[in-house]
Coordinates of C-alpha atoms in Angstrom, one line a residue:
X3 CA 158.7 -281.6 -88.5
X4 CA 157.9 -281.8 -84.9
X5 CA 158.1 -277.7 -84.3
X6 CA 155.7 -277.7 -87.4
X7 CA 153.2 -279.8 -86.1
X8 CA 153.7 -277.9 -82.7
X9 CA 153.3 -275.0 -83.9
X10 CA 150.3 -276.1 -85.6
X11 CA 148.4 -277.5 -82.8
X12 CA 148.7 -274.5 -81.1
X13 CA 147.3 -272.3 -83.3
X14 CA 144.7 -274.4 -83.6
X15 CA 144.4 -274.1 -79.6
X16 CA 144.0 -270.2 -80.1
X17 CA 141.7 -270.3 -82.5
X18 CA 139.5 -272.6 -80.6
X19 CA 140.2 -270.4 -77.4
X20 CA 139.1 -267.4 -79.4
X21 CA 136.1 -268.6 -80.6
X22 CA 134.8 -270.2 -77.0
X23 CA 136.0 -267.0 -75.1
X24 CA 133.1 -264.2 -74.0
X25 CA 133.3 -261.0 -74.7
X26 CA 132.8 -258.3 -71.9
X27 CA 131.0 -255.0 -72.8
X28 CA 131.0 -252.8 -70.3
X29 CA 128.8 -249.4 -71.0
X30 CA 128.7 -246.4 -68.6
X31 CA 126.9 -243.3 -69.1
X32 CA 126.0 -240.0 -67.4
X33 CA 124.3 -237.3 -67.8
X34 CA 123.8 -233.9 -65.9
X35 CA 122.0 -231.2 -67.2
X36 CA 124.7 -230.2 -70.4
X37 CA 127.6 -232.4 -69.2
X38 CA 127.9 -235.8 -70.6
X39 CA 129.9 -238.9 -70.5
X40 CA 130.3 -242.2 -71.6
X41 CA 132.7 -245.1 -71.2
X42 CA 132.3 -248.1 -73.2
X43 CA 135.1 -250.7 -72.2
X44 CA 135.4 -254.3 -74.3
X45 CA 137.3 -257.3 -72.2
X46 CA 138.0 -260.9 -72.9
X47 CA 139.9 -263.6 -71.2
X48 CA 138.8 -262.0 -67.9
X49 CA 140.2 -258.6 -68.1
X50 CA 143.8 -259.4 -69.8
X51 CA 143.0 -257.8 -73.3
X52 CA 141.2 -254.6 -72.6
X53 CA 140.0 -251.6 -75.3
X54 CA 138.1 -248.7 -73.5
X55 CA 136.5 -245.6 -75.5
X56 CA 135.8 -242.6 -73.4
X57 CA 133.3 -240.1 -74.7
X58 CA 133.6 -236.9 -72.1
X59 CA 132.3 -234.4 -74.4
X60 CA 129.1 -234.1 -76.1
X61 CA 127.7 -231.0 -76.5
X62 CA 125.8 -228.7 -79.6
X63 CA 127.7 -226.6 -81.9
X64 CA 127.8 -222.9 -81.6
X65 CA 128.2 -222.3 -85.2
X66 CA 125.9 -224.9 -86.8
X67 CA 122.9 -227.5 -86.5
X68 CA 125.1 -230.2 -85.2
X69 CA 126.4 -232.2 -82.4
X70 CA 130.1 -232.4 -81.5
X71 CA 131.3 -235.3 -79.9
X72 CA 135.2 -235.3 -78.4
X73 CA 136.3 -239.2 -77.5
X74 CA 139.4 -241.2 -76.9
X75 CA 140.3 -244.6 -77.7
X76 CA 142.8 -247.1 -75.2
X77 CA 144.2 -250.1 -75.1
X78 CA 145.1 -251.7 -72.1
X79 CA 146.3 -250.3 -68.8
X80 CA 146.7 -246.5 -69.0
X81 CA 150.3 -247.1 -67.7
X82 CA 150.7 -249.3 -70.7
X83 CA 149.1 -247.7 -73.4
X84 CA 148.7 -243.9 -75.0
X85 CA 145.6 -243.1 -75.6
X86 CA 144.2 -241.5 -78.7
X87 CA 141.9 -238.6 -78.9
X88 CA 139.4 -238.2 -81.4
X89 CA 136.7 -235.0 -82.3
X90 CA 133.8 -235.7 -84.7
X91 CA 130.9 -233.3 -85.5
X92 CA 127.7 -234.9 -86.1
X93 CA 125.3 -233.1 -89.1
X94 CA 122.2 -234.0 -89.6
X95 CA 124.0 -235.2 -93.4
X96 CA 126.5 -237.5 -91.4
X97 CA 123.5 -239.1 -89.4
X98 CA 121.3 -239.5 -93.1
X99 CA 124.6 -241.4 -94.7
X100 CA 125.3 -243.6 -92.2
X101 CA 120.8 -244.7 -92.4
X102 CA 121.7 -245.1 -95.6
X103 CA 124.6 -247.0 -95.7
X104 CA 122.9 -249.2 -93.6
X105 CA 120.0 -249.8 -95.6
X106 CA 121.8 -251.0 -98.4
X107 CA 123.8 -253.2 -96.8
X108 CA 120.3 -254.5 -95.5
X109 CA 119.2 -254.5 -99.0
X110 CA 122.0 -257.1 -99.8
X111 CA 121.4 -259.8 -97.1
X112 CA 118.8 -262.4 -97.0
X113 CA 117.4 -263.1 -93.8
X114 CA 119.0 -260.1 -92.1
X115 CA 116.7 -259.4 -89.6
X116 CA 116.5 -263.2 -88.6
X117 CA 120.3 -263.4 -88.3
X118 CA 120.9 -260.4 -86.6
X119 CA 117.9 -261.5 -84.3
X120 CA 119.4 -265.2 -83.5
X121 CA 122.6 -263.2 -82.6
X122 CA 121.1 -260.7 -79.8
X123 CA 119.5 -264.3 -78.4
X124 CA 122.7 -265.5 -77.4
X125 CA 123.8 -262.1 -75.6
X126 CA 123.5 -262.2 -72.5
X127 CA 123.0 -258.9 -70.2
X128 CA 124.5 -259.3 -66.9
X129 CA 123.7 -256.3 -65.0
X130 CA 121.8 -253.4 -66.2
X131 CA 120.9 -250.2 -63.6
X132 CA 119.4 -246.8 -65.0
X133 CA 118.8 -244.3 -62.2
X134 CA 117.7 -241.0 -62.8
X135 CA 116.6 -237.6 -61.0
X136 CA 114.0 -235.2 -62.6
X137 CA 113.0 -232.1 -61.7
X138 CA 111.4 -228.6 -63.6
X139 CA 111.0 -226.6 -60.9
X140 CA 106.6 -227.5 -60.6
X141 CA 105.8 -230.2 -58.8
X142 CA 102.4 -231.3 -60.7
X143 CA 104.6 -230.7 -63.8
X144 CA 107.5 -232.7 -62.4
X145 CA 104.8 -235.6 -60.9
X146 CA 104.0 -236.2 -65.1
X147 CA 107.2 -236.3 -66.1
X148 CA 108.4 -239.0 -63.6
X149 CA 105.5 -240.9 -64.5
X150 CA 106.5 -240.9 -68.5
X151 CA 109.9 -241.5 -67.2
X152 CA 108.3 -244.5 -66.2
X153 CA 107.1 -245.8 -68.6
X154 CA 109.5 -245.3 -71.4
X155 CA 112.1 -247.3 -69.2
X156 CA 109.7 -250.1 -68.8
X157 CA 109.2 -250.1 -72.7
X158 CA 112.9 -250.0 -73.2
X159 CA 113.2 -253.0 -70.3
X160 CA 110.6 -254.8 -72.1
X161 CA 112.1 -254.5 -75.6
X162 CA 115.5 -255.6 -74.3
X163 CA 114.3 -258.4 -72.8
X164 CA 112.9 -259.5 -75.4
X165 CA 115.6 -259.3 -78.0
X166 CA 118.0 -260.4 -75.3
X167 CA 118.7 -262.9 -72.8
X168 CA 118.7 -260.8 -69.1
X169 CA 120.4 -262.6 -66.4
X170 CA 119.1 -260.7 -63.6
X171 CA 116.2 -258.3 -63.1
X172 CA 117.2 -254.5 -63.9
X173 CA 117.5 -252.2 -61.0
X174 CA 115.3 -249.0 -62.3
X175 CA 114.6 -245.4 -60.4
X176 CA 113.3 -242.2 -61.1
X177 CA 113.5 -239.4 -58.0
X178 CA 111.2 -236.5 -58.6
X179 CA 112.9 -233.1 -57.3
X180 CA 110.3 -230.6 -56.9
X181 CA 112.1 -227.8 -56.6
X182 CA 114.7 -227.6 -59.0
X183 CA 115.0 -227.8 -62.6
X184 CA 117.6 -230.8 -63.3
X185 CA 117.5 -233.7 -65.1
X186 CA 120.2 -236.4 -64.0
X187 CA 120.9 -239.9 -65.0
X188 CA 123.2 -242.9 -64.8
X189 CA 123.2 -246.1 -66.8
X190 CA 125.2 -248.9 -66.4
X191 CA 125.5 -252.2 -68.6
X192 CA 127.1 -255.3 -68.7
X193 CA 126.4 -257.9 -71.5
X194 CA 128.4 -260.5 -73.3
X195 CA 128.1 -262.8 -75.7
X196 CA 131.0 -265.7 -77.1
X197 CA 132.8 -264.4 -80.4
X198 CA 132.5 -267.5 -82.1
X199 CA 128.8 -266.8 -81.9
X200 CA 129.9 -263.1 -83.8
X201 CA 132.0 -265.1 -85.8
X202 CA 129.0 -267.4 -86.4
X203 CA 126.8 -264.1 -87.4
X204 CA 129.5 -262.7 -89.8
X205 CA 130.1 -265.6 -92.2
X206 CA 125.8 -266.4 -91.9
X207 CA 125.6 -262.5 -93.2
X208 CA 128.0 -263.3 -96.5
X209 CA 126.8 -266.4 -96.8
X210 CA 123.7 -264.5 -97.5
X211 CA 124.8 -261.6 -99.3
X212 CA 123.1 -261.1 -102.6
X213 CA 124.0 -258.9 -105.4
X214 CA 127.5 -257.0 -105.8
X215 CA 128.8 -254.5 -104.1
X216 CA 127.3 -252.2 -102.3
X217 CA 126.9 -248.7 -103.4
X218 CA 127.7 -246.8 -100.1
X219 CA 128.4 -243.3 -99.4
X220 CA 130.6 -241.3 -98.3
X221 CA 130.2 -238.4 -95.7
X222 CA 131.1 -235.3 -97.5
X223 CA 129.7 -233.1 -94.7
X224 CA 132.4 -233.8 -92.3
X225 CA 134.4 -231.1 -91.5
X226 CA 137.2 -231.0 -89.8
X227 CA 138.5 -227.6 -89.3
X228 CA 135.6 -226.8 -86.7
X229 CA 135.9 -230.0 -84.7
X230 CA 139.6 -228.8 -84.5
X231 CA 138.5 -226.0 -82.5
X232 CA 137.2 -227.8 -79.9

């Protein structure tokens, strides 16, 4: 009878543990004329559970209307884990199912936009940097474009902080180069929020949910023998 009560204490412990703990997202992108990258890494209990998803290519299909993206998935250390790669091709069908999809699960919450809003209040972004260097070749032509460079990241900076909390001030650039045509950018992100506040956000959303089930699509476009040939 002790052991059970034991035993019971201390999954109560880790439930309690799970639902104070933050969650770390880290996002990293890049971008260099056609090459791409990104690295999205999730962490909790500082570091000791880790899942990273690397996205190295992303590039437009030769054959069709369509983006291919080639990722991989890992968990943990690399020394610890295999990773797992993964190819997808994104049609302009796959990108209509999943608006969708979402729209009728919309369509089946009440409140949705308040919940999901009260959720991105208690996120918290930690660091955020966007650098970037422009250039087309013209300097007058290059001049505009690093002024609407500008501006759209001060938009973006001004929307974020105002769905979410920002811990410190973003560090922003744009460096015109007037003689070549290249367009560069890094962006790096750090936010976090506490699962039980996700937790908190799930059951609110079926606590909500109205009507039956929803009526959701599938994509049929997906096709899988030319994201094999990747």
């Amino acid at each position: 009878m002790v052991w059970l009560y034991t035993a019971l204490i201390i999954i109560i412990l880790l439930i309690l543990l799970t639902i104070f703990s933050k969650l770390t997202i880290c996002l990293n992108y890049f971008h260099h004329n056609d090459n791409d990258d990104l690295k999205i890494e999730f962490r909790i209990w500082f570091g000791l559970i880790k899942y990273k998803v690397n996205i190295p290519l992303i590039k437009i299909d030769d054959n069709s209307p369509s983006i291919v993206v080639k990722g991989n998935t890992q968990m943990g250390d690399s020394n610890e884990y295999t990773s797992q790669t993964k190819v997808e091709q994104i049609t302009e069908d796959y990108i209509m199912t999943k608006l969708t999809n979402a729209k009728e699960l919309m369509q089946h919450v009440f409140h949705m936009n308040v919940i999901v809003r009260k959720f991105l209040k208690k996120t918290i972004i930690k660091h955020f940097e966007w650098h970037s260097l422009v250039g087309v070749g013209d300097a007058a032509h290059t001049g505009i474009i690093t002024g609407a460079l500008w501006t759209i990241k001060g938009s973006i900076v001004g929307m974020l902080s105002n769905f979410l909390r920002m811990k410190e001030m973003p560090i922003l650039s744009v460096t015109p180069h007037f003689q070549l045509a290249i367009i560069q950018t890094r962006i790096t992100c750090i936010f976090q929020f506490r699962i039980g506040y996700a937790i908190l956000a799930g059951l609110k959303l079926i606590k909500f949910w109205k009507g039956g089930r929803p009526n959701l699509k599938m994509n049929t476009a997906y096709s899988k023998e030319k994201t094999k040939t990747v």
